PDB file of C-alpha atoms in Angstrom:
ATOM      1  CA  UNK A  26      16.315  10.543  28.516  1.00 39.00           C
ATOM      2  CA  UNK A  27      16.709   6.814  29.120  1.00 42.00           C
ATOM      3  CA  UNK A  28      17.510   7.625  32.741  1.00 41.00           C
ATOM      4  CA  UNK A  29      14.126   9.177  33.384  1.00 42.00           C
ATOM      5  CA  UNK A  30      12.454   6.018  32.174  1.00 41.00           C
ATOM      6  CA  UNK A  31      14.620   3.791  34.325  1.00 44.00           C
ATOM      7  CA  UNK A  32      13.801   5.898  37.365  1.00 43.00           C
ATOM      8  CA  UNK A  33      10.042   5.523  36.857  1.00 44.00           C
ATOM      9  CA  UNK A  34       8.345   3.568  39.669  1.00 48.00           C
ATOM     10  CA  UNK A  35       7.171   0.032  38.793  1.00 47.00           C
ATOM     11  CA  UNK A  36       3.488   0.963  38.863  1.00 48.00           C
ATOM     12  CA  UNK A  37       4.192   3.989  36.718  1.00 49.00           C
ATOM     13  CA  UNK A  38       6.021   1.786  34.284  1.00 44.00           C
ATOM     14  CA  UNK A  39       3.130  -0.677  34.143  1.00 47.00           C
ATOM     15  CA  UNK A  40       0.827   2.204  33.269  1.00 43.00           C
ATOM     16  CA  UNK A  41       3.233   3.349  30.567  1.00 42.00           C
ATOM     17  CA  UNK A  42       3.488  -0.105  29.086  1.00 43.00           C
ATOM     18  CA  UNK A  43      -0.290  -0.444  29.086  1.00 43.00           C
ATOM     19  CA  UNK A  44      -0.692   2.829  27.208  1.00 42.00           C
ATOM     20  CA  UNK A  45       2.058   1.809  24.812  1.00 40.00           C
ATOM     21  CA  UNK A  46       0.204  -1.434  24.067  1.00 42.00           C
ATOM     22  CA  UNK A  47      -2.945   0.581  23.426  1.00 40.00           C
ATOM     23  CA  UNK A  48      -1.101   2.954  21.134  1.00 42.00           C
ATOM     24  CA  UNK A  49       0.405  -0.006  19.279  1.00 43.00           C
ATOM     25  CA  UNK A  50      -3.072  -1.430  18.748  1.00 44.00           C
ATOM     26  CA  UNK A  51      -3.516   2.054  17.288  1.00 48.00           C
ATOM     27  CA  UNK A  52      -6.029   1.795  14.519  1.00 62.00           C
ATOM     28  CA  UNK A  53      -9.299   0.551  16.023  1.00 75.00           C
ATOM     29  CA  UNK A  54     -10.455  -2.870  14.893  1.00 82.00           C
ATOM     30  CA  UNK A  55     -14.124  -3.206  14.036  1.00 91.00           C
ATOM     31  CA  UNK A  56     -16.379  -5.630  12.223  1.00 96.00           C
ATOM     32  CA  UNK A  57     -17.672  -5.092   8.661  1.00 97.00           C
ATOM     33  CA  UNK A  58     -21.217  -4.813  10.073  1.00 97.00           C
ATOM     34  CA  UNK A  59     -20.145  -2.057  12.491  1.00 97.00           C
ATOM     35  CA  UNK A  60     -18.461  -0.199   9.653  1.00 97.00           C
ATOM     36  CA  UNK A  61     -21.562  -0.529   7.439  1.00 97.00           C
ATOM     37  CA  UNK A  62     -23.754   0.738  10.280  1.00 97.00           C
ATOM     38  CA  UNK A  63     -21.397   3.659  10.843  1.00 97.00           C
ATOM     39  CA  UNK A  64     -21.808   4.757   7.210  1.00 98.00           C
ATOM     40  CA  UNK A  65     -25.576   4.213   7.370  1.00 97.00           C
ATOM     41  CA  UNK A  66     -25.816   6.436  10.457  1.00 97.00           C
ATOM     42  CA  UNK A  67     -23.790   9.137   8.728  1.00 97.00           C
ATOM     43  CA  UNK A  68     -26.017   8.876   5.652  1.00 97.00           C
ATOM     44  CA  UNK A  69     -29.210   8.853   7.710  1.00 97.00           C
ATOM     45  CA  UNK A  70     -30.676   6.180   5.429  1.00 94.00           C
ATOM     46  CA  UNK A  71     -31.084   2.397   5.346  1.00 97.00           C
ATOM     47  CA  UNK A  72     -28.411   0.823   3.108  1.00 97.00           C
ATOM     48  CA  UNK A  73     -29.648  -1.043   0.033  1.00 98.00           C
ATOM     49  CA  UNK A  74     -27.632  -4.005  -1.241  1.00 98.00           C
ATOM     50  CA  UNK A  75     -29.150  -3.911  -4.753  1.00 98.00           C
ATOM     51  CA  UNK A  76     -28.181  -0.269  -5.168  1.00 98.00           C
ATOM     52  CA  UNK A  77     -24.688  -1.168  -3.906  1.00 98.00           C
ATOM     53  CA  UNK A  78     -24.268  -3.845  -6.563  1.00 98.00           C
ATOM     54  CA  UNK A  79     -25.459  -1.447  -9.269  1.00 98.00           C
ATOM     55  CA  UNK A  80     -23.011   1.183  -8.045  1.00 98.00           C
ATOM     56  CA  UNK A  81     -20.100  -1.286  -7.849  1.00 98.00           C
ATOM     57  CA  UNK A  82     -20.509  -2.641 -11.372  1.00 98.00           C
ATOM     58  CA  UNK A  83     -21.262   0.664 -13.224  1.00 97.00           C
ATOM     59  CA  UNK A  84     -18.723   2.763 -15.054  1.00 95.00           C
ATOM     60  CA  UNK A  85     -20.187   6.106 -14.005  1.00 92.00           C
ATOM     61  CA  UNK A  86     -19.375   7.598 -17.389  1.00 85.00           C
ATOM     62  CA  UNK A  87     -15.622   6.920 -17.348  1.00 87.00           C
ATOM     63  CA  UNK A  88     -13.218   4.008 -18.001  1.00 91.00           C
ATOM     64  CA  UNK A  89     -13.385   2.005 -14.804  1.00 97.00           C
ATOM     65  CA  UNK A  90     -15.925   0.500 -12.463  1.00 98.00           C
ATOM     66  CA  UNK A  91     -15.064  -0.950  -9.069  1.00 98.00           C
ATOM     67  CA  UNK A  92     -15.296  -4.316 -10.845  1.00 98.00           C
ATOM     68  CA  UNK A  93     -12.424  -3.402 -13.181  1.00 98.00           C
ATOM     69  CA  UNK A  94     -10.006  -4.350 -10.395  1.00 98.00           C
ATOM     70  CA  UNK A  95     -12.108  -6.271  -7.871  1.00 98.00           C
ATOM     71  CA  UNK A  96     -14.168  -8.401 -10.320  1.00 97.00           C
ATOM     72  CA  UNK A  97     -17.906  -8.234 -11.073  1.00 96.00           C
ATOM     73  CA  UNK A  98     -18.605 -10.331  -7.958  1.00 97.00           C
ATOM     74  CA  UNK A  99     -15.630  -9.667  -5.662  1.00 98.00           C
ATOM     75  CA  UNK A 100     -15.587 -13.083  -3.995  1.00 98.00           C
ATOM     76  CA  UNK A 101     -12.452 -14.238  -5.822  1.00 97.00           C
ATOM     77  CA  UNK A 102      -9.015 -12.768  -6.421  1.00 97.00           C
ATOM     78  CA  UNK A 103      -9.165  -9.671  -8.624  1.00 96.00           C
ATOM     79  CA  UNK A 104      -6.464  -8.029 -10.716  1.00 94.00           C
ATOM     80  CA  UNK A 105      -5.284  -4.421 -10.808  1.00 94.00           C
ATOM     81  CA  UNK A 106      -6.427  -2.919 -14.129  1.00 93.00           C
ATOM     82  CA  UNK A 107      -3.072  -1.193 -14.748  1.00 92.00           C
ATOM     83  CA  UNK A 108      -0.359  -3.203 -13.026  1.00 91.00           C
ATOM     84  CA  UNK A 109      -1.915  -6.686 -13.233  1.00 89.00           C
ATOM     85  CA  UNK A 110      -1.132  -7.335  -9.564  1.00 91.00           C
ATOM     86  CA  UNK A 111      -3.578  -9.806  -7.940  1.00 92.00           C
ATOM     87  CA  UNK A 112      -6.001  -8.258  -5.412  1.00 96.00           C
ATOM     88  CA  UNK A 113      -7.378 -10.482  -2.644  1.00 97.00           C
ATOM     89  CA  UNK A 114     -11.217 -10.830  -2.494  1.00 98.00           C
ATOM     90  CA  UNK A 115     -13.094  -7.766  -1.229  1.00 98.00           C
ATOM     91  CA  UNK A 116     -16.196  -9.532   0.157  1.00 98.00           C
ATOM     92  CA  UNK A 117     -15.638 -10.000   3.908  1.00 98.00           C
ATOM     93  CA  UNK A 118     -16.934 -13.607   3.943  1.00 98.00           C
ATOM     94  CA  UNK A 119     -14.112 -14.501   1.545  1.00 98.00           C
ATOM     95  CA  UNK A 120     -11.349 -12.465   3.168  1.00 98.00           C
ATOM     96  CA  UNK A 121     -11.342 -12.024   6.949  1.00 97.00           C
ATOM     97  CA  UNK A 122      -9.025  -8.999   6.727  1.00 96.00           C
ATOM     98  CA  UNK A 123     -11.522  -6.826   4.862  1.00 98.00           C
ATOM     99  CA  UNK A 124     -13.443  -4.008   6.526  1.00 98.00           C
ATOM    100  CA  UNK A 125     -11.709  -4.313   9.890  1.00 97.00           C
ATOM    101  CA  UNK A 126      -9.868  -1.016  10.151  1.00 95.00           C
ATOM    102  CA  UNK A 127     -11.922   2.135   9.558  1.00 96.00           C
ATOM    103  CA  UNK A 128      -8.890   4.246   8.605  1.00 94.00           C
ATOM    104  CA  UNK A 129      -7.775   1.728   5.986  1.00 96.00           C
ATOM    105  CA  UNK A 130     -11.292   1.389   4.583  1.00 98.00           C
ATOM    106  CA  UNK A 131     -11.588   5.176   4.336  1.00 97.00           C
ATOM    107  CA  UNK A 132      -8.196   5.513   2.641  1.00 97.00           C
ATOM    108  CA  UNK A 133      -9.099   3.065  -0.115  1.00 98.00           C
ATOM    109  CA  UNK A 134     -12.633   4.385  -0.605  1.00 98.00           C
ATOM    110  CA  UNK A 135     -11.127   7.863  -1.009  1.00 97.00           C
ATOM    111  CA  UNK A 136      -8.558   6.775  -3.603  1.00 97.00           C
ATOM    112  CA  UNK A 137     -10.653   4.286  -5.553  1.00 98.00           C
ATOM    113  CA  UNK A 138     -13.793   6.432  -5.705  1.00 98.00           C
ATOM    114  CA  UNK A 139     -11.629   9.252  -6.965  1.00 97.00           C
ATOM    115  CA  UNK A 140     -10.238   6.981  -9.700  1.00 97.00           C
ATOM    116  CA  UNK A 141     -13.629   5.624 -10.743  1.00 97.00           C
ATOM    117  CA  UNK A 142     -15.959   8.613 -10.219  1.00 96.00           C
ATOM    118  CA  UNK A 143     -13.595  11.579 -10.069  1.00 95.00           C
ATOM    119  CA  UNK A 144     -14.912  12.393  -6.593  1.00 96.00           C
ATOM    120  CA  UNK A 145     -15.205  10.837  -3.153  1.00 96.00           C
ATOM    121  CA  UNK A 146     -18.066   8.427  -2.485  1.00 98.00           C
ATOM    122  CA  UNK A 147     -20.875   9.567  -0.193  1.00 98.00           C
ATOM    123  CA  UNK A 148     -21.567   7.779   3.096  1.00 98.00           C
ATOM    124  CA  UNK A 149     -24.767   6.390   1.524  1.00 98.00           C
ATOM    125  CA  UNK A 150     -22.825   4.912  -1.424  1.00 98.00           C
ATOM    126  CA  UNK A 151     -20.291   3.315   0.917  1.00 98.00           C
ATOM    127  CA  UNK A 152     -23.075   1.858   3.084  1.00 98.00           C
ATOM    128  CA  UNK A 153     -24.821   0.446  -0.018  1.00 98.00           C
ATOM    129  CA  UNK A 154     -21.635  -1.173  -1.357  1.00 98.00           C
ATOM    130  CA  UNK A 155     -20.796  -2.725   1.985  1.00 98.00           C
ATOM    131  CA  UNK A 156     -24.403  -3.916   2.417  1.00 98.00           C
ATOM    132  CA  UNK A 157     -24.109  -5.712  -0.916  1.00 98.00           C
ATOM    133  CA  UNK A 158     -20.678  -7.187  -0.115  1.00 98.00           C
ATOM    134  CA  UNK A 159     -22.131  -8.538   3.148  1.00 98.00           C
ATOM    135  CA  UNK A 160     -24.800 -10.465   1.216  1.00 98.00           C
ATOM    136  CA  UNK A 161     -22.098 -12.431  -0.654  1.00 98.00           C
ATOM    137  CA  UNK A 162     -21.674 -15.765   1.134  1.00 96.00           C
ATOM    138  CA  UNK A 163     -19.664 -18.909   0.286  1.00 94.00           C
TER     139      UNK A 163
ATOM    140  CA  UNK B  24      -2.799  13.089  31.207  1.00 39.00           C
ATOM    141  CA  UNK B  25       0.200  13.341  33.527  1.00 43.00           C
ATOM    142  CA  UNK B  26       1.643  10.116  32.107  1.00 46.00           C
ATOM    143  CA  UNK B  27       1.881  11.485  28.605  1.00 46.00           C
ATOM    144  CA  UNK B  28       5.319  13.080  29.004  1.00 43.00           C
ATOM    145  CA  UNK B  29       7.215   9.921  30.081  1.00 42.00           C
ATOM    146  CA  UNK B  30       5.081   8.048  27.589  1.00 42.00           C
ATOM    147  CA  UNK B  31       6.551  10.174  24.806  1.00 41.00           C
ATOM    148  CA  UNK B  32      10.027   9.508  26.213  1.00 41.00           C
ATOM    149  CA  UNK B  33       9.406   5.802  26.087  1.00 41.00           C
ATOM    150  CA  UNK B  34       8.327   6.088  22.476  1.00 42.00           C
ATOM    151  CA  UNK B  35      11.459   8.111  21.709  1.00 41.00           C
ATOM    152  CA  UNK B  36      13.658   5.528  23.417  1.00 41.00           C
ATOM    153  CA  UNK B  37      12.050   2.892  21.235  1.00 40.00           C
ATOM    154  CA  UNK B  38      12.670   4.958  18.129  1.00 42.00           C
ATOM    155  CA  UNK B  39      16.341   5.442  19.077  1.00 38.00           C
ATOM    156  CA  UNK B  40      16.760   1.716  19.667  1.00 38.00           C
ATOM    157  CA  UNK B  41      15.210   1.015  16.280  1.00 39.00           C
ATOM    158  CA  UNK B  42      17.451   3.598  14.595  1.00 39.00           C
ATOM    159  CA  UNK B  43      20.501   1.957  16.195  1.00 38.00           C
ATOM    160  CA  UNK B  44      19.780  -1.405  14.630  1.00 40.00           C
ATOM    161  CA  UNK B  45      19.279   0.244  11.256  1.00 40.00           C
ATOM    162  CA  UNK B  46      22.514   2.192  11.285  1.00 42.00           C
ATOM    163  CA  UNK B  47      24.601  -0.831  12.304  1.00 42.00           C
ATOM    164  CA  UNK B  48      22.947  -2.720   9.451  1.00 38.00           C
ATOM    165  CA  UNK B  49      23.540   0.147   7.048  1.00 40.00           C
ATOM    166  CA  UNK B  50      26.784  -1.405   5.841  1.00 50.00           C
ATOM    167  CA  UNK B  51      24.397  -3.871   4.235  1.00 74.00           C
ATOM    168  CA  UNK B  52      21.117  -2.631   2.801  1.00 83.00           C
ATOM    169  CA  UNK B  53      18.419  -1.962   5.370  1.00 88.00           C
ATOM    170  CA  UNK B  54      15.284  -3.982   4.548  1.00 91.00           C
ATOM    171  CA  UNK B  55      12.041  -2.232   3.595  1.00 95.00           C
ATOM    172  CA  UNK B  56      10.280  -0.896   6.722  1.00 96.00           C
ATOM    173  CA  UNK B  57       6.850  -2.492   7.347  1.00 96.00           C
ATOM    174  CA  UNK B  58       5.101   0.861   6.782  1.00 97.00           C
ATOM    175  CA  UNK B  59       6.559   1.001   3.270  1.00 97.00           C
ATOM    176  CA  UNK B  60       5.401  -2.532   2.507  1.00 97.00           C
ATOM    177  CA  UNK B  61       1.956  -1.666   3.864  1.00 96.00           C
ATOM    178  CA  UNK B  62       1.568   1.585   1.914  1.00 97.00           C
ATOM    179  CA  UNK B  63       3.394   1.026  -1.365  1.00 97.00           C
ATOM    180  CA  UNK B  64       2.600  -2.573  -2.316  1.00 96.00           C
ATOM    181  CA  UNK B  65      -1.226  -2.491  -2.563  1.00 95.00           C
ATOM    182  CA  UNK B  66      -1.130  -1.914  -6.313  1.00 95.00           C
ATOM    183  CA  UNK B  67       2.262  -3.318  -7.313  1.00 95.00           C
ATOM    184  CA  UNK B  68       5.496  -4.942  -6.124  1.00 96.00           C
ATOM    185  CA  UNK B  69       7.759  -3.513  -3.428  1.00 97.00           C
ATOM    186  CA  UNK B  70      10.179  -1.473  -5.505  1.00 97.00           C
ATOM    187  CA  UNK B  71      13.536  -0.854  -3.823  1.00 97.00           C
ATOM    188  CA  UNK B  72      15.259   2.492  -3.173  1.00 97.00           C
ATOM    189  CA  UNK B  73      18.341   1.632  -5.261  1.00 96.00           C
ATOM    190  CA  UNK B  74      16.155   1.103  -8.347  1.00 97.00           C
ATOM    191  CA  UNK B  75      15.763   4.878  -8.881  1.00 98.00           C
ATOM    192  CA  UNK B  76      17.775   8.012  -8.060  1.00 98.00           C
ATOM    193  CA  UNK B  77      16.724  10.197  -5.120  1.00 97.00           C
ATOM    194  CA  UNK B  78      15.414  12.912  -7.465  1.00 97.00           C
ATOM    195  CA  UNK B  79      12.952  10.422  -8.960  1.00 98.00           C
ATOM    196  CA  UNK B  80      11.739   9.238  -5.547  1.00 98.00           C
ATOM    197  CA  UNK B  81      11.325  12.842  -4.484  1.00 97.00           C
ATOM    198  CA  UNK B  82       9.136  13.636  -7.488  1.00 98.00           C
ATOM    199  CA  UNK B  83       7.121  10.434  -7.085  1.00 98.00           C
ATOM    200  CA  UNK B  84       6.437  11.061  -3.400  1.00 98.00           C
ATOM    201  CA  UNK B  85       5.485  14.646  -4.167  1.00 97.00           C
ATOM    202  CA  UNK B  86       2.876  13.562  -6.713  1.00 97.00           C
ATOM    203  CA  UNK B  87       1.029  10.647  -5.102  1.00 98.00           C
ATOM    204  CA  UNK B  88      -2.506  12.047  -5.617  1.00 96.00           C
ATOM    205  CA  UNK B  89      -1.901  11.752  -9.380  1.00 96.00           C
ATOM    206  CA  UNK B  90       0.418   8.733  -9.486  1.00 97.00           C
ATOM    207  CA  UNK B  91       0.602   7.199 -12.998  1.00 96.00           C
ATOM    208  CA  UNK B  92      -3.093   7.866 -13.514  1.00 94.00           C
ATOM    209  CA  UNK B  93      -4.327   6.688 -10.092  1.00 96.00           C
ATOM    210  CA  UNK B  94      -4.860   8.273  -6.693  1.00 97.00           C
ATOM    211  CA  UNK B  95      -2.189   6.932  -4.302  1.00 98.00           C
ATOM    212  CA  UNK B  96      -2.480   9.826  -1.842  1.00 97.00           C
ATOM    213  CA  UNK B  97      -1.101   9.387   1.686  1.00 96.00           C
ATOM    214  CA  UNK B  98      -1.198  11.566   4.795  1.00 95.00           C
ATOM    215  CA  UNK B  99       1.995  13.451   5.646  1.00 96.00           C
ATOM    216  CA  UNK B 100       2.764  11.519   8.840  1.00 96.00           C
ATOM    217  CA  UNK B 101       2.656   8.142   7.095  1.00 96.00           C
ATOM    218  CA  UNK B 102       4.783   9.453   4.241  1.00 97.00           C
ATOM    219  CA  UNK B 103       7.373  10.805   6.698  1.00 97.00           C
ATOM    220  CA  UNK B 104       7.711   7.328   8.221  1.00 97.00           C
ATOM    221  CA  UNK B 105       9.397   5.810   5.133  1.00 97.00           C
ATOM    222  CA  UNK B 106      10.509   8.764   3.018  1.00 97.00           C
ATOM    223  CA  UNK B 107      14.012   8.955   4.603  1.00 97.00           C
ATOM    224  CA  UNK B 108      14.586   5.243   3.978  1.00 97.00           C
ATOM    225  CA  UNK B 109      13.757   5.664   0.270  1.00 97.00           C
ATOM    226  CA  UNK B 110      15.867   8.790  -0.199  1.00 97.00           C
ATOM    227  CA  UNK B 111      18.892   7.710   1.915  1.00 96.00           C
ATOM    228  CA  UNK B 112      19.186   4.406   0.070  1.00 97.00           C
ATOM    229  CA  UNK B 113      18.391   5.656  -3.435  1.00 97.00           C
ATOM    230  CA  UNK B 114      20.577   4.750  -6.419  1.00 97.00           C
ATOM    231  CA  UNK B 115      23.639   7.009  -6.710  1.00 94.00           C
ATOM    232  CA  UNK B 116      24.542   9.494  -9.431  1.00 89.00           C
ATOM    233  CA  UNK B 117      27.054   7.096 -10.947  1.00 91.00           C
ATOM    234  CA  UNK B 118      24.332   4.567 -11.623  1.00 92.00           C
ATOM    235  CA  UNK B 119      21.867   7.257 -12.721  1.00 95.00           C
ATOM    236  CA  UNK B 120      23.599  10.079 -14.651  1.00 91.00           C
ATOM    237  CA  UNK B 121      20.038  11.103 -15.578  1.00 92.00           C
ATOM    238  CA  UNK B 122      16.720  10.087 -14.057  1.00 95.00           C
ATOM    239  CA  UNK B 123      14.833   7.467 -16.108  1.00 97.00           C
ATOM    240  CA  UNK B 124      11.957   8.679 -18.269  1.00 96.00           C
ATOM    241  CA  UNK B 125       8.776   9.319 -16.243  1.00 97.00           C
ATOM    242  CA  UNK B 126      10.748   8.243 -13.158  1.00 97.00           C
ATOM    243  CA  UNK B 127       9.978   4.674 -14.124  1.00 97.00           C
ATOM    244  CA  UNK B 128      12.101   1.752 -12.961  1.00 97.00           C
ATOM    245  CA  UNK B 129      11.071  -0.068 -16.134  1.00 96.00           C
ATOM    246  CA  UNK B 130      12.739   2.686 -18.206  1.00 96.00           C
ATOM    247  CA  UNK B 131      16.016   2.585 -16.277  1.00 96.00           C
ATOM    248  CA  UNK B 132      19.086   1.301 -18.113  1.00 95.00           C
ATOM    249  CA  UNK B 133      19.847  -1.280 -15.449  1.00 96.00           C
ATOM    250  CA  UNK B 134      16.321  -2.685 -15.872  1.00 97.00           C
ATOM    251  CA  UNK B 135      16.676  -3.017 -19.625  1.00 96.00           C
ATOM    252  CA  UNK B 136      20.063  -4.691 -19.168  1.00 95.00           C
ATOM    253  CA  UNK B 137      18.805  -7.218 -16.589  1.00 95.00           C
ATOM    254  CA  UNK B 138      15.792  -8.103 -18.751  1.00 96.00           C
ATOM    255  CA  UNK B 139      17.319  -7.960 -22.237  1.00 95.00           C
ATOM    256  CA  UNK B 140      16.548 -11.673 -22.767  1.00 94.00           C
ATOM    257  CA  UNK B 141      12.784 -11.174 -22.431  1.00 95.00           C
ATOM    258  CA  UNK B 142      10.887 -10.716 -25.711  1.00 94.00           C
ATOM    259  CA  UNK B 143       8.260  -7.992 -26.169  1.00 92.00           C
ATOM    260  CA  UNK B 144       5.525 -10.652 -26.636  1.00 93.00           C
ATOM    261  CA  UNK B 145       6.437 -12.193 -23.277  1.00 95.00           C
ATOM    262  CA  UNK B 146       5.697  -8.949 -21.408  1.00 93.00           C
ATOM    263  CA  UNK B 147       2.234  -8.934 -23.032  1.00 90.00           C
ATOM    264  CA  UNK B 148       1.174 -12.354 -21.693  1.00 91.00           C
ATOM    265  CA  UNK B 149      -2.076 -12.123 -19.699  1.00 88.00           C
ATOM    266  CA  UNK B 150      -0.373 -13.537 -16.606  1.00 90.00           C
ATOM    267  CA  UNK B 151       2.191 -10.704 -16.750  1.00 90.00           C
ATOM    268  CA  UNK B 152       0.396  -7.763 -18.327  1.00 84.00           C
ATOM    269  CA  UNK B 153       2.916  -5.068 -17.488  1.00 87.00           C
ATOM    270  CA  UNK B 154       6.656  -4.734 -16.956  1.00 92.00           C
ATOM    271  CA  UNK B 155       5.863  -3.086 -13.637  1.00 92.00           C
ATOM    272  CA  UNK B 156       4.162  -6.306 -12.446  1.00 92.00           C
ATOM    273  CA  UNK B 157       7.463  -7.640 -11.092  1.00 95.00           C
ATOM    274  CA  UNK B 158       5.635 -10.172  -8.911  1.00 95.00           C
ATOM    275  CA  UNK B 159       4.459 -12.114 -11.959  1.00 95.00           C
ATOM    276  CA  UNK B 160       8.030 -13.431 -12.363  1.00 96.00           C
ATOM    277  CA  UNK B 161       9.832 -12.554  -9.114  1.00 97.00           C
ATOM    278  CA  UNK B 162       8.171 -14.753  -6.481  1.00 94.00           C
ATOM    279  CA  UNK B 163       9.067 -12.514  -3.534  1.00 94.00           C
ATOM    280  CA  UNK B 164       8.730  -9.088  -5.146  1.00 95.00           C
ATOM    281  CA  UNK B 165       6.030  -8.302  -2.561  1.00 92.00           C
ATOM    282  CA  UNK B 166       8.787  -8.353   0.036  1.00 93.00           C
ATOM    283  CA  UNK B 167      11.246  -6.423  -2.113  1.00 94.00           C
ATOM    284  CA  UNK B 168      13.295  -9.534  -2.987  1.00 94.00           C
ATOM    285  CA  UNK B 169      14.477  -9.989  -6.568  1.00 95.00           C
ATOM    286  CA  UNK B 170      17.228 -12.634  -6.287  1.00 89.00           C
ATOM    287  CA  UNK B 171      17.836 -14.590  -9.484  1.00 84.00           C
ATOM    288  CA  UNK B 172      17.063 -17.965  -7.832  1.00 85.00           C
ATOM    289  CA  UNK B 173      13.407 -17.014  -7.353  1.00 90.00           C
ATOM    290  CA  UNK B 174      12.533 -16.052 -10.946  1.00 95.00           C
ATOM    291  CA  UNK B 175       9.885 -17.898 -12.942  1.00 95.00           C
ATOM    292  CA  UNK B 176       8.333 -16.549 -16.163  1.00 95.00           C
ATOM    293  CA  UNK B 177       4.634 -17.592 -16.336  1.00 94.00           C
ATOM    294  CA  UNK B 178       3.278 -19.084 -19.584  1.00 89.00           C
TER     295      UNK B 178
END
């Protein structure tokens, strides 16, 4: 199979390498604002930061809130409620890596909402939380 | 999409090359693959394959949606990317005549032996919190490194 690659014409190979680079980039990078707007469009409603803060800090009838691991105002390092492992700040202005990769954001919303609420969060809840996080500035 | 076939070949060639380096390094222990570090260290340290028997890893990976009281679910493709590394390098039957209780590293005999000098009150310190928080004392536990020169017990 290596032979068939070696026999590819140079222009063909350039095309292959370009598509490989694209595939490596893989997960699309976006900005936190784009991700918030994506959730708002799905929800069909304007996100509300105050509602997001309320949602983030409430226990929803069980043991944990989002704050249990991320802190009441997630601008500083949090701490996992079970393992004690430090968790880097969640607010994008305090951690440039947050809310950049839609698939990663979705994965953690799915897991953490399930742990806190026993269900997935709605698009409107995600938009509200992110709207609030975006108001937190140094 | 007529470039997709050779494209797949190129990917395969890359995978074969990567597998080659791993197998020549197998005499020593292959380091944790980046996908494992990405997926399994969000909530705790990078535990190493030899710290549990294969049967324990198998059960753990089969139960990620209800993983010690939290949802650690992963899609099948991501799981398949590091599962063989965990199982192939798991602790052998000689080291683990039986699997530790709850498939916990912190209940394994080797763990108790290595940490026999640490008092119960020490584990409870706020800066440690849990035996499973290896990173509180092992400075490079995030990378799966537990060498004795990099150990520091926080006050």
